[in-house]
XYZ file of N, CA and C in Angstrom:
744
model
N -8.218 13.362 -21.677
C -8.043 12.083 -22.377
C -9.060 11.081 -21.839
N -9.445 10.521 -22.759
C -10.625 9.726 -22.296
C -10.500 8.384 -22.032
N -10.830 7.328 -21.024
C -10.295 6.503 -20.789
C -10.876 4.917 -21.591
N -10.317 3.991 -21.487
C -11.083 2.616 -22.070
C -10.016 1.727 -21.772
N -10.595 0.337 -21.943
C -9.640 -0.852 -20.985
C -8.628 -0.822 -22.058
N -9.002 -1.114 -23.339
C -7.921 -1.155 -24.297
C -7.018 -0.175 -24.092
N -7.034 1.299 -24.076
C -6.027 2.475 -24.010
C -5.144 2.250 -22.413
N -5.836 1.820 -21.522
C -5.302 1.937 -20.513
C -4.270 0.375 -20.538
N -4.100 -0.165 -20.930
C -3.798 -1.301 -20.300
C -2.659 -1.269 -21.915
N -2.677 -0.733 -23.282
C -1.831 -0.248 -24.027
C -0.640 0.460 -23.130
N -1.138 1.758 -22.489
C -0.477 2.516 -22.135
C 0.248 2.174 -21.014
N -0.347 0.963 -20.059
C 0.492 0.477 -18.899
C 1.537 -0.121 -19.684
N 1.440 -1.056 -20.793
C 2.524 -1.716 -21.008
C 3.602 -1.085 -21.641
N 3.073 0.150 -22.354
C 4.294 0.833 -23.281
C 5.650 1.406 -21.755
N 4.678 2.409 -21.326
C 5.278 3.039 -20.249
C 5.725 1.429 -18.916
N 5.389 0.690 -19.206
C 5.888 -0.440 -17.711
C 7.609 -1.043 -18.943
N 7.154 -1.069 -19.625
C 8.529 -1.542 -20.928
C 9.297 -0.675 -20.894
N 9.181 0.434 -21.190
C 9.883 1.524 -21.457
C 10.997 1.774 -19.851
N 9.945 1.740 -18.598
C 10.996 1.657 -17.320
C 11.740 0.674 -17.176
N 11.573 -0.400 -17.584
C 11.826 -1.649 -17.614
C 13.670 -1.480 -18.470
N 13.158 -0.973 -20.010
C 14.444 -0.492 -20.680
C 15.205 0.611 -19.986
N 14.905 1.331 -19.424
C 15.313 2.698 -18.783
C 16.495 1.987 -17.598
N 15.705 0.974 -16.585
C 16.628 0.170 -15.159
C 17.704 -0.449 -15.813
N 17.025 -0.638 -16.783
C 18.017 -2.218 -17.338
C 19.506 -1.561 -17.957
N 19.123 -0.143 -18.809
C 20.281 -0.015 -19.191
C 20.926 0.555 -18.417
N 20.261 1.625 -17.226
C 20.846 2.074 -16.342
C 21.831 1.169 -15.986
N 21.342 0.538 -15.087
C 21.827 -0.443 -14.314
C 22.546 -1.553 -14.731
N 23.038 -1.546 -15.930
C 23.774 -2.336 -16.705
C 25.035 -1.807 -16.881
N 24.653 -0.392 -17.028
C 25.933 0.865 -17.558
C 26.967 0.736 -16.619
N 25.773 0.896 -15.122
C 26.513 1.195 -13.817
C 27.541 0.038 -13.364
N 26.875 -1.397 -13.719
C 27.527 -2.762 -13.166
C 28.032 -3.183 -14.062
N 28.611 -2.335 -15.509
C 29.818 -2.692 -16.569
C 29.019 -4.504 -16.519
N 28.006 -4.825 -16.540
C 27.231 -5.879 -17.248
C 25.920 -6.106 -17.632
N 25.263 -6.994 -18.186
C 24.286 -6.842 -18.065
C 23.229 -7.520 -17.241
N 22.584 -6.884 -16.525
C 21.209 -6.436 -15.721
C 19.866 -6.840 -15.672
N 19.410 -7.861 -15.704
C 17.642 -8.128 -16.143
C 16.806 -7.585 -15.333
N 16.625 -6.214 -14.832
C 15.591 -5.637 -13.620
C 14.495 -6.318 -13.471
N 13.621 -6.169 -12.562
C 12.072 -6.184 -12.936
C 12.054 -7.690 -11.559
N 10.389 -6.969 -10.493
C 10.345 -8.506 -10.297
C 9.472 -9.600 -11.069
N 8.922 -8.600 -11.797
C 8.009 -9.736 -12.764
C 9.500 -10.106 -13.792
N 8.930 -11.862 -14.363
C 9.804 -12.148 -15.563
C 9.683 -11.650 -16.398
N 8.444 -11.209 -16.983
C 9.055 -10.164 -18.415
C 9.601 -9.273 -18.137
N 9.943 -8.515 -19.564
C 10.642 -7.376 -19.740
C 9.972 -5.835 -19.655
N 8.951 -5.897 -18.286
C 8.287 -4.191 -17.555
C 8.687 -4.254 -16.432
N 8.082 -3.426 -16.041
C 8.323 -2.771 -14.474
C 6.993 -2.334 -14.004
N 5.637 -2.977 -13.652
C 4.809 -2.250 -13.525
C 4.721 -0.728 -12.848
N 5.603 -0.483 -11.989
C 5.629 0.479 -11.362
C 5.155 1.750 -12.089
N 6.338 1.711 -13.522
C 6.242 2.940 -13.937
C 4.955 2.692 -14.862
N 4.587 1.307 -15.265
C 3.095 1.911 -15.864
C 2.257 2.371 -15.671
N 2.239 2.286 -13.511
C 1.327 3.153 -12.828
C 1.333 4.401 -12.295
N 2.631 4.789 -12.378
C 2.921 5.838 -11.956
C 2.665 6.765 -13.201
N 3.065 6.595 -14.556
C 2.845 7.371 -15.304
C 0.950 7.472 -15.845
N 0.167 5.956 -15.841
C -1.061 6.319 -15.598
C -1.617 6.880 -15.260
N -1.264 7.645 -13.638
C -1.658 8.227 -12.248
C -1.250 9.623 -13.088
N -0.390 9.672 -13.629
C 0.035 11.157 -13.727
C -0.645 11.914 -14.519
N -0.804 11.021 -15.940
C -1.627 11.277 -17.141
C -3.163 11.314 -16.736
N -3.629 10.396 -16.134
C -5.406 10.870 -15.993
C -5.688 11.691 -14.468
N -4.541 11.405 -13.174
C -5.114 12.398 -12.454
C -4.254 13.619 -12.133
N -3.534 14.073 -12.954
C -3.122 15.083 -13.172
C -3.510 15.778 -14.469
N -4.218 15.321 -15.055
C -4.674 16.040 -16.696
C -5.087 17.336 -16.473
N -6.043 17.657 -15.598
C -6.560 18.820 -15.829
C -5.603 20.330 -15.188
N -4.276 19.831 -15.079
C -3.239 20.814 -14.902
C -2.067 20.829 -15.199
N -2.118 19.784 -16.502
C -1.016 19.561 -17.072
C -0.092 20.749 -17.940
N -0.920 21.857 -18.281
C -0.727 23.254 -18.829
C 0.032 24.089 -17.948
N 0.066 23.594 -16.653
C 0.840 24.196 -15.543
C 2.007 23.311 -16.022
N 3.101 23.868 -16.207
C 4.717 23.103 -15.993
C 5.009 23.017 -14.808
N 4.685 23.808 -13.844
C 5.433 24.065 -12.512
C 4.625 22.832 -11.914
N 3.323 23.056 -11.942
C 2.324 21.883 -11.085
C 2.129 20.931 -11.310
N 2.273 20.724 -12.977
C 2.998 19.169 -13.536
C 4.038 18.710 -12.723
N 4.705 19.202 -12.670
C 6.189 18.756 -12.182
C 6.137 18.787 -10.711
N 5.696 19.036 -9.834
C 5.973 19.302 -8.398
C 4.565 18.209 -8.174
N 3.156 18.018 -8.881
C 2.418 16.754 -8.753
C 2.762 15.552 -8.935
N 3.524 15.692 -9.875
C 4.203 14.367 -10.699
C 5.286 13.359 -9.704
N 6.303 14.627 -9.117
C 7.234 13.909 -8.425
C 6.442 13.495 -7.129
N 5.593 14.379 -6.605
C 4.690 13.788 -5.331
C 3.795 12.576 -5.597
N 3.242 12.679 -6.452
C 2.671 11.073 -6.991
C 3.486 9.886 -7.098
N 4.069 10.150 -8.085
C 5.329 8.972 -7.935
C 6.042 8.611 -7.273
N 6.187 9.488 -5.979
C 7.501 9.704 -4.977
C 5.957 8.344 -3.637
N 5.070 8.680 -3.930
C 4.272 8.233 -2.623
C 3.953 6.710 -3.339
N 3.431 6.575 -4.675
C 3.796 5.396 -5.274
C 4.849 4.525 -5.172
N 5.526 4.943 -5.150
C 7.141 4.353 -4.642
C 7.186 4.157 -3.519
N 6.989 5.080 -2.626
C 7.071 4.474 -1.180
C 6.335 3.477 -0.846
N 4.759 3.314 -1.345
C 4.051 2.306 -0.950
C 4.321 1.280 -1.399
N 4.390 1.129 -2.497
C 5.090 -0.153 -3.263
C 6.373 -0.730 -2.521
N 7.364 0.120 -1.773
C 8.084 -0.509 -1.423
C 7.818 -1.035 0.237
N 6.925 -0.463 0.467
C 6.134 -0.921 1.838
C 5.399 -2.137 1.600
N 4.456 -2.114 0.668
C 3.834 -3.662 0.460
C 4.742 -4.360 0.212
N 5.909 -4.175 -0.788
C 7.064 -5.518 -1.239
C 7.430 -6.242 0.524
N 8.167 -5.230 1.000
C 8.732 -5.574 2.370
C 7.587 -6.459 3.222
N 6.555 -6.016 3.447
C 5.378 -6.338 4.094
C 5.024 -7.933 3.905
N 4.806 -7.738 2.131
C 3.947 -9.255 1.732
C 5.588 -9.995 1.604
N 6.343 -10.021 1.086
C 7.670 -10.853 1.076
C 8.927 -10.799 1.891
N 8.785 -9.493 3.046
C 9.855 -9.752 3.690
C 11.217 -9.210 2.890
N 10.547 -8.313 2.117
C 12.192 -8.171 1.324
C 12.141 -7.053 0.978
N 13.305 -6.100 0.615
C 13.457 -5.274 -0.205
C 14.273 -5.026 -1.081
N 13.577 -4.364 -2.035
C 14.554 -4.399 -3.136
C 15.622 -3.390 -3.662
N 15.185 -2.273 -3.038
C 15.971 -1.213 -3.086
C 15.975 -0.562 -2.018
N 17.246 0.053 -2.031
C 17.613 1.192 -0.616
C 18.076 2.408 -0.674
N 17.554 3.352 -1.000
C 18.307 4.848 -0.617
C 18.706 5.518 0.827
N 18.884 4.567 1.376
C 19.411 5.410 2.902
C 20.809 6.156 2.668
N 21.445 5.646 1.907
C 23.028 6.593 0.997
C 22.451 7.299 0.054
N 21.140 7.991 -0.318
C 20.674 8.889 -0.570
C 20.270 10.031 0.486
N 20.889 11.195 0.006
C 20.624 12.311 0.989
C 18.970 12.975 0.964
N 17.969 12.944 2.144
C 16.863 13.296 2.680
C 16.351 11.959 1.803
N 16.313 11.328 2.742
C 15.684 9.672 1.939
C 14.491 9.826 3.028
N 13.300 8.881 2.829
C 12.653 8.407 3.832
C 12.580 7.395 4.626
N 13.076 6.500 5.423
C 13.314 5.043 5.309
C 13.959 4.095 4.484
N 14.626 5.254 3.662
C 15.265 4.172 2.389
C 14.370 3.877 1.662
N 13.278 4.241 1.560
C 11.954 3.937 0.484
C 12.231 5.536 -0.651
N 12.105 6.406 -0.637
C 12.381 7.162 -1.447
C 13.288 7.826 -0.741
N 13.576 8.615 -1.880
C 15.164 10.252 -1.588
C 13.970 11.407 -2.563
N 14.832 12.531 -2.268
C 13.975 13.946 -2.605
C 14.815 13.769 -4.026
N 16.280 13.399 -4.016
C 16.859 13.733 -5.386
C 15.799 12.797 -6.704
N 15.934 11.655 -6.180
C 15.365 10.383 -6.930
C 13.893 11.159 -7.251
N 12.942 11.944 -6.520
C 11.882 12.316 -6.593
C 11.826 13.338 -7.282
N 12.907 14.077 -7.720
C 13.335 15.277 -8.476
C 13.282 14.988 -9.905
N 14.012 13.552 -10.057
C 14.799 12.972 -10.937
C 13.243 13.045 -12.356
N 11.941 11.775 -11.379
C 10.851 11.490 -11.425
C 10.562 12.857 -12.268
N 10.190 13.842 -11.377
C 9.212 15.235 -11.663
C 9.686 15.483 -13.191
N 10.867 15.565 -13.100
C 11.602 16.014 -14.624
C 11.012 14.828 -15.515
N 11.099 13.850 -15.285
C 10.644 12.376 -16.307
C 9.131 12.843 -16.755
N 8.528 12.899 -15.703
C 7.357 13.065 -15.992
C 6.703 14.350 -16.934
N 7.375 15.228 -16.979
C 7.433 16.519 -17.683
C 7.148 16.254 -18.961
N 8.593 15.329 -19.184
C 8.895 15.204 -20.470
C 7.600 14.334 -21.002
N 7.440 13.199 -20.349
C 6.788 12.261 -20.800
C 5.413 13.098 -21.079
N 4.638 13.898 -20.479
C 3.392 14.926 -20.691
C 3.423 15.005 -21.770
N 4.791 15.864 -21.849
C 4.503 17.256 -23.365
C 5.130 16.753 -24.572
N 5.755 15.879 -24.371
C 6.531 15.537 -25.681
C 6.437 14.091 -26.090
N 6.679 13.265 -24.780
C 6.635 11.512 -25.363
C 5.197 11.343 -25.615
N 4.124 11.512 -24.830
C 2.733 10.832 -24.487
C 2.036 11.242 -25.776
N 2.239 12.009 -26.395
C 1.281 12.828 -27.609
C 1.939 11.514 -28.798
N 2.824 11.086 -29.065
C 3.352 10.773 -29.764
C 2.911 8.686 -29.327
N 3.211 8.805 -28.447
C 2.594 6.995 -27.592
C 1.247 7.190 -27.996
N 0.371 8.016 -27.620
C -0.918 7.930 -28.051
C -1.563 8.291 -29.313
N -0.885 8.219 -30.526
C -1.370 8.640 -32.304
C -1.081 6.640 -31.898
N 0.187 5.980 -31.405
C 0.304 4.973 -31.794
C -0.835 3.797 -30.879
N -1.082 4.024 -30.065
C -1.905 3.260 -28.894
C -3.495 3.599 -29.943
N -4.218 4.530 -30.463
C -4.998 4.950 -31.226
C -5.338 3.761 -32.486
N -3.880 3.454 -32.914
C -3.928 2.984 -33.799
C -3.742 1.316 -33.605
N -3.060 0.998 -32.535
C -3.229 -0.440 -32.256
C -4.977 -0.789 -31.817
N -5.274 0.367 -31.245
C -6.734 -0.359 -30.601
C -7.500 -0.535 -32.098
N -7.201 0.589 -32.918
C -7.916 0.320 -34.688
C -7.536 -0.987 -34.803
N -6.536 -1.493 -35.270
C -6.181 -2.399 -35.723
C -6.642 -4.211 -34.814
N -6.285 -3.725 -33.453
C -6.747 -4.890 -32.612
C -7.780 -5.293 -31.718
N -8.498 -3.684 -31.583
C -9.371 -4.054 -30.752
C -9.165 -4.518 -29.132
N -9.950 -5.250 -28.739
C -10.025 -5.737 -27.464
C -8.955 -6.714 -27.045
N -9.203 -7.359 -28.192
C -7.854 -8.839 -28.005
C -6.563 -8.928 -27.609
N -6.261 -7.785 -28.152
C -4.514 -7.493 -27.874
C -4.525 -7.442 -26.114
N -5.453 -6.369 -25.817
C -5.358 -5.982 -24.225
C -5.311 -7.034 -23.551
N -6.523 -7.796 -24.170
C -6.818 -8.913 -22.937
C -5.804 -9.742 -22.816
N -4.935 -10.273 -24.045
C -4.104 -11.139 -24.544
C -3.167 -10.536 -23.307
N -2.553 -9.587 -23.257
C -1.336 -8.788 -22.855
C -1.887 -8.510 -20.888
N -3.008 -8.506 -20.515
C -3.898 -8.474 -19.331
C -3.483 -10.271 -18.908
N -3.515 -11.037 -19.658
C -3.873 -12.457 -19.031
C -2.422 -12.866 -18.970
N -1.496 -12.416 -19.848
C -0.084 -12.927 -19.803
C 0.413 -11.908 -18.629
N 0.086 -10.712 -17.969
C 0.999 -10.190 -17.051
C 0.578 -10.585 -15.711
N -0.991 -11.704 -15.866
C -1.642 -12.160 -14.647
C -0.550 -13.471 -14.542
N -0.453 -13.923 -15.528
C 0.143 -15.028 -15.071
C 1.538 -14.930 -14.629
N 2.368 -13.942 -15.792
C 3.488 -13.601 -14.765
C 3.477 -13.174 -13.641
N 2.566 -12.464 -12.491
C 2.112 -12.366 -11.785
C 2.324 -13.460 -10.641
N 1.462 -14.730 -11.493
C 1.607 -15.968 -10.277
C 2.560 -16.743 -10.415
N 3.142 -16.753 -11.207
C 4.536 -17.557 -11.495
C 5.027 -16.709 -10.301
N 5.704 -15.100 -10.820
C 6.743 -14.771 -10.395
C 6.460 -14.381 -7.834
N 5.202 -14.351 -7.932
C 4.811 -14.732 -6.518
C 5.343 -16.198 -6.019
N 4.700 -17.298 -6.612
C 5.066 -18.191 -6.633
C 6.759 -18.804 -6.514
N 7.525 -18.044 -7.206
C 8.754 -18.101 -7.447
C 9.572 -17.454 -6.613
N 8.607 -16.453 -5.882
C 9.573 -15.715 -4.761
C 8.813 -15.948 -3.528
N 7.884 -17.244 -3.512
C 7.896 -17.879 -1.792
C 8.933 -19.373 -1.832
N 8.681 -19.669 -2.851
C 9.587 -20.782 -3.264
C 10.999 -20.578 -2.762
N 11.690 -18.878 -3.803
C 12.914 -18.469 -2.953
C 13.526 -18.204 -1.572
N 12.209 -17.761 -0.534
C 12.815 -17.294 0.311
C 12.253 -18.525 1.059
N 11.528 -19.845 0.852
C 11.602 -20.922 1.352
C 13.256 -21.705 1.241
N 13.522 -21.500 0.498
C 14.761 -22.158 -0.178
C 16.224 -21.595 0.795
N 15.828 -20.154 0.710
C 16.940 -19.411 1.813
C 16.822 -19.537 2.951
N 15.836 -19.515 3.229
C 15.575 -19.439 4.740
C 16.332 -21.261 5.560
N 15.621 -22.095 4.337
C 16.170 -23.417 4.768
C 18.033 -23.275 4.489
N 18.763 -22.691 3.693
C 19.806 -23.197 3.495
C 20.670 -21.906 5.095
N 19.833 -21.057 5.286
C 20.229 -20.006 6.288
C 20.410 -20.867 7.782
N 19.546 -21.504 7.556
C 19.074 -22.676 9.143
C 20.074 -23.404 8.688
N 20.200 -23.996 7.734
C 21.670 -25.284 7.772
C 23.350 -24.753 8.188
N 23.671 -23.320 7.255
C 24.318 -22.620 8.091
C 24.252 -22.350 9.385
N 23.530 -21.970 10.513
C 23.312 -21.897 11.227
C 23.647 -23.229 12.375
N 22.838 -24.001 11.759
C 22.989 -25.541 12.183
C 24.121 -26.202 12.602
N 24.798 -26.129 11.399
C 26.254 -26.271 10.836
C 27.592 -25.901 12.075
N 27.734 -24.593 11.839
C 28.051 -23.703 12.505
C 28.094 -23.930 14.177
N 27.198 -24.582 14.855
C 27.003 -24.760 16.197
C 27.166 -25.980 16.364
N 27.272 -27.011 15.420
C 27.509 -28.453 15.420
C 28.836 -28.633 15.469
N 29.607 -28.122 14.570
C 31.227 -28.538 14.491
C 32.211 -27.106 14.495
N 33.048 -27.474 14.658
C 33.812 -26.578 14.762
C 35.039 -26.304 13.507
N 34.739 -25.903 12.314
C 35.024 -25.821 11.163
C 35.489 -23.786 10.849
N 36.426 -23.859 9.947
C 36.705 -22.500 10.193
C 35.054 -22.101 8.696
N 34.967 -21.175 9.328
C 33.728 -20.698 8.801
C 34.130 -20.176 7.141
N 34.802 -20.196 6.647
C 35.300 -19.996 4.886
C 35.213 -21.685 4.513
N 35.433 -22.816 5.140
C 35.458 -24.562 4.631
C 33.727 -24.701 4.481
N 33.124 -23.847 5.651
C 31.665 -24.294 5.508
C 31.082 -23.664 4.768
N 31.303 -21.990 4.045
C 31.012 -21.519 3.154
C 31.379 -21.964 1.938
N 32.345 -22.794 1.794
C 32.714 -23.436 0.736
C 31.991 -24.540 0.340
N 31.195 -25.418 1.548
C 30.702 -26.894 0.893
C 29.075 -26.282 1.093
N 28.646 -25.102 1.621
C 27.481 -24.893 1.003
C 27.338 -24.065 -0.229
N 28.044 -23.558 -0.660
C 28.103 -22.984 -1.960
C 28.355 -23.699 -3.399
N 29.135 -25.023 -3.612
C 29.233 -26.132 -3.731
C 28.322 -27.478 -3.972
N 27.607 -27.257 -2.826
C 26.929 -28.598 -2.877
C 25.606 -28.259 -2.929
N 24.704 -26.664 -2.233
C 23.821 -26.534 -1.827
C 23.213 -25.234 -3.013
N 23.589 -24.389 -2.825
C 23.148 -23.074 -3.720
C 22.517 -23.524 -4.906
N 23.543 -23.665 -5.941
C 23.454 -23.852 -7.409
C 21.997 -24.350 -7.766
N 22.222 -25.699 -7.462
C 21.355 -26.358 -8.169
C 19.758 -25.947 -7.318
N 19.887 -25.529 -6.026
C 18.441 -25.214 -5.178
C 17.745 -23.792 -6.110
N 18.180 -23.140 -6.519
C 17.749 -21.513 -6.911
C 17.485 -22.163 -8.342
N 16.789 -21.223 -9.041
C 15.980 -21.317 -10.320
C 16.280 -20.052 -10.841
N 16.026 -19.636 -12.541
C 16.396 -18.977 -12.854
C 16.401 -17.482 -12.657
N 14.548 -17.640 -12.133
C 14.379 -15.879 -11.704
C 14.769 -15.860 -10.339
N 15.223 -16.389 -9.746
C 15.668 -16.617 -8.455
C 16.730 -16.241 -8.173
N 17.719 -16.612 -8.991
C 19.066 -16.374 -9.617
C 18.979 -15.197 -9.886
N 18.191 -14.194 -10.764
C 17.958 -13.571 -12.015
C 17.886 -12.079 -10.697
N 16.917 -12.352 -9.966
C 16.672 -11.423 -8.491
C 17.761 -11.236 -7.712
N 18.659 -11.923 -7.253
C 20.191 -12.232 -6.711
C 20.804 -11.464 -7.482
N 20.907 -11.869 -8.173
C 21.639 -10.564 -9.176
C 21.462 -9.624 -9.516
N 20.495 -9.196 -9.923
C 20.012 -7.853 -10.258
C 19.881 -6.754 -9.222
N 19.446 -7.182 -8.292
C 19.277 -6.595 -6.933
C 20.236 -6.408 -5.996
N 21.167 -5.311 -6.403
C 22.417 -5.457 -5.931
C 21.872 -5.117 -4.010
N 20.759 -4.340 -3.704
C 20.789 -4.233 -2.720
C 19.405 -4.785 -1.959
N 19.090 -6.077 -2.398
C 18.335 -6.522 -2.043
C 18.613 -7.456 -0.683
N 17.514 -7.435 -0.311
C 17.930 -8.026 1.515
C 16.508 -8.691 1.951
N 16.985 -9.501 2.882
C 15.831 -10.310 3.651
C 16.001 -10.417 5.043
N 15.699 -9.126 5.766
C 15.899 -8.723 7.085
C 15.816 -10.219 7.904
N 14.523 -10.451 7.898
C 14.386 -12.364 9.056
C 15.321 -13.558 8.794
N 15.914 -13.347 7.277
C 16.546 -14.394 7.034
C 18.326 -14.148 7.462
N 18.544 -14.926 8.684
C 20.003 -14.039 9.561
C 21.149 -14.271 8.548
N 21.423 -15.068 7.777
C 22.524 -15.102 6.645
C 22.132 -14.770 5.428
N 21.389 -14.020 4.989
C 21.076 -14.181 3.699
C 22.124 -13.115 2.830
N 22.835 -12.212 3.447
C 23.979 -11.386 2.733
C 25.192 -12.513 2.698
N 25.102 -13.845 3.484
C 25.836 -14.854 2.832
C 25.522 -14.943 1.764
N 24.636 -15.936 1.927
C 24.227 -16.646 0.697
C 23.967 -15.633 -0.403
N 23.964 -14.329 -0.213
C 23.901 -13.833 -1.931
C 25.349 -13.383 -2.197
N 25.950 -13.384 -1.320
C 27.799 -12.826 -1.748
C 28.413 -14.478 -2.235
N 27.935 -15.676 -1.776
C 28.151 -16.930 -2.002
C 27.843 -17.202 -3.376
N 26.337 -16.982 -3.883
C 26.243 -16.933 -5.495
C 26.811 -16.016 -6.103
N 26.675 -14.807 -5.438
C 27.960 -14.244 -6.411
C 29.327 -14.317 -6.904
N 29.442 -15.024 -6.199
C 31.106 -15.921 -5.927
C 31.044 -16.648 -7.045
N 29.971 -17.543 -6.603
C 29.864 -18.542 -7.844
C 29.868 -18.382 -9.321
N 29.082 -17.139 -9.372
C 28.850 -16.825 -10.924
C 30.267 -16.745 -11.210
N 30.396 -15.764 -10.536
C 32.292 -15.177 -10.821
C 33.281 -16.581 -11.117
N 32.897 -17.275 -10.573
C 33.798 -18.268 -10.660
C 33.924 -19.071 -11.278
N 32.819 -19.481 -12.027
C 32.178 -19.618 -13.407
C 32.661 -18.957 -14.674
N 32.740 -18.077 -14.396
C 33.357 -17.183 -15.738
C 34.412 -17.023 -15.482
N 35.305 -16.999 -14.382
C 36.744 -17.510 -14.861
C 37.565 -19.180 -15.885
N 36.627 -19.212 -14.731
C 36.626 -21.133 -15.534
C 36.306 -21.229 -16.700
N 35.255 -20.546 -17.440
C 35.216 -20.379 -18.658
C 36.321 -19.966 -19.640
C-alpha cells in the first residue's frame, strides 16, 4: 500500500474514531453509563490510529502470514501501549490505566491477555475491515483532495493544545486543593468526613472544567502518584455527581 499525507492521516482518523467508539461503548456497557474516553476532547483515541498505521505499513509485507500477522500485530501494539503509557506518566504524572489485576501484566502498562485481545483485532482489521476503509479513504481523497487532511491535521493540533493545556491546568488545580486538605487537616482538629464535606462543597465543583471533569470520570483508574490526596478528591467528585442526580 502506498503511502501519501492525505491516505495516512484519513486512515489515522477512521481507525483513532473507530477505538474511540470501541472504549466508549465498552466502557459504558461495563459502568451501566455513559463514558466519554479519550484524552483528547474529540471523539478518537489516537492510540489506535497509530497502532493500526504501524501494523498496516510495517507489517505489510507479511500480512499473508495469519500466524505472523497476528503474533507482529499484538507485539507492536502491546510495545505501543507500553510506551505511550510511559510518556503519559512521565510528561503528566498520571496514569490512566492499570492492569496490575491483569494476570502477566508488565508494570500495569500492558497484560499478555489485553495483547492477545489486540493480535485478534488486528487480524480482523487486515483481512476484512481495511480493504473495505480503503475503496472509501480512495474516494474521499477523489473527492477532497488535500483540504480535508489538513483541515482534520490542524483541528487534532489544536485539540492537542487545548487538551495539554487543560491537563496542567488540572493537576495545578489538584495539587492546590490536595495542599489545602493537607493544610486543613494539621490546622484544626475537625473529624475528617466535616472537612471532606466543605471541600467538596465549596472547592471542587466550580474549580474543574469540563474535560477535567470529563477525565475524573472516565478514568475509573486514573491516579496522580505526587498528588498525596488525589483518590480523595476524585471519590469527592464522584460523590458529587451522584448527588446531583439524586437531587434531580
Amino acid at each position: 500500500m502506498t503511502a501519501s499525507f492525505p491516505k495516512i492521516v484519513f486512515l489515522f482518523f477512521i481507525y483513532a474514531v473507530i477505538g474511540w467508539l470501541w472504549e466508549t461503548v465498552y466502557c459504558s456497557l461495563k459502568a451501566k453509563k455513559f463514558v466519554y474516553r479519550g484524552f483528547l476532547l474529540g471523539p478518537y483515541c489516537p492510540i489506535y490510529g497509530f497502532g493500526v498505521l504501524a501494523v498496516l505499513f510495517f507489517i505489510e509485507p507479511y500480512q499473508k502470514n495469519i500466524l505472523f500477522l497476528y503474533v507482529m500485530s499484538a507485539v507492536v501494539v502491546t510495545l505501543l501501549e507500553y510506551v505511550t503509557s510511559y510518556a503519559l506518566e512521565k510528561i503528566f504524572h498520571t496514569t490512566w490505566w492499570d492492569y496490575k489485576e491483569v494476570p502477566l501484566n508488565i508494570n500495569g502498562r500492558v497484560a499478555l491477555p489485553i495483547s492477545l485481545f489486540w493480535g485478534v483485532g488486528c487480524v480482523a482489521i487486515v483481512k476484512w475491515i481495511q480493504p473495505l476503509v480503503l475503496k472509501g479513504v480512495n474516494q474521499l481523497i477523489t473527492e477532497f483532495g488535500i483540504g480535508l487532511p489538513l483541515l482534520l491535521f490542524g483541528l487534532l493540533f489544536l485539540d492537542f493544545c487545548y487538551s495539554v493545556a487543560s491537563m496542567n491546568a488540572f493537576q495545578k488545580e489538584i495539587a492546590k486543593l490536595s495542599d489545602e486538605i493537607e493544610a486543613k487537616k494539621s490546622e484544626i482538629n475537625e473529624g475528617l468526613s466535616e472537612l471532606k464535606e466543605e471541600v467538596r462543597q465549596k472547592r471542587i465543583s466550580p474549580s474543574l472544567r469540563f474535560n477535567q471533569k470529563r477525565m475524573l470520570q472516565s478514568y475509573r483508574k486514573m491516579n496522580m502518584p505526587e498528588i498525596k490526596h488525589f483518590k480523595e478528591i476524585k471519590a469527592l467528585q464522584n460523590q458529587k455527581k451522584e448527588s446531583k442526580k439524586t437531587s434531580n
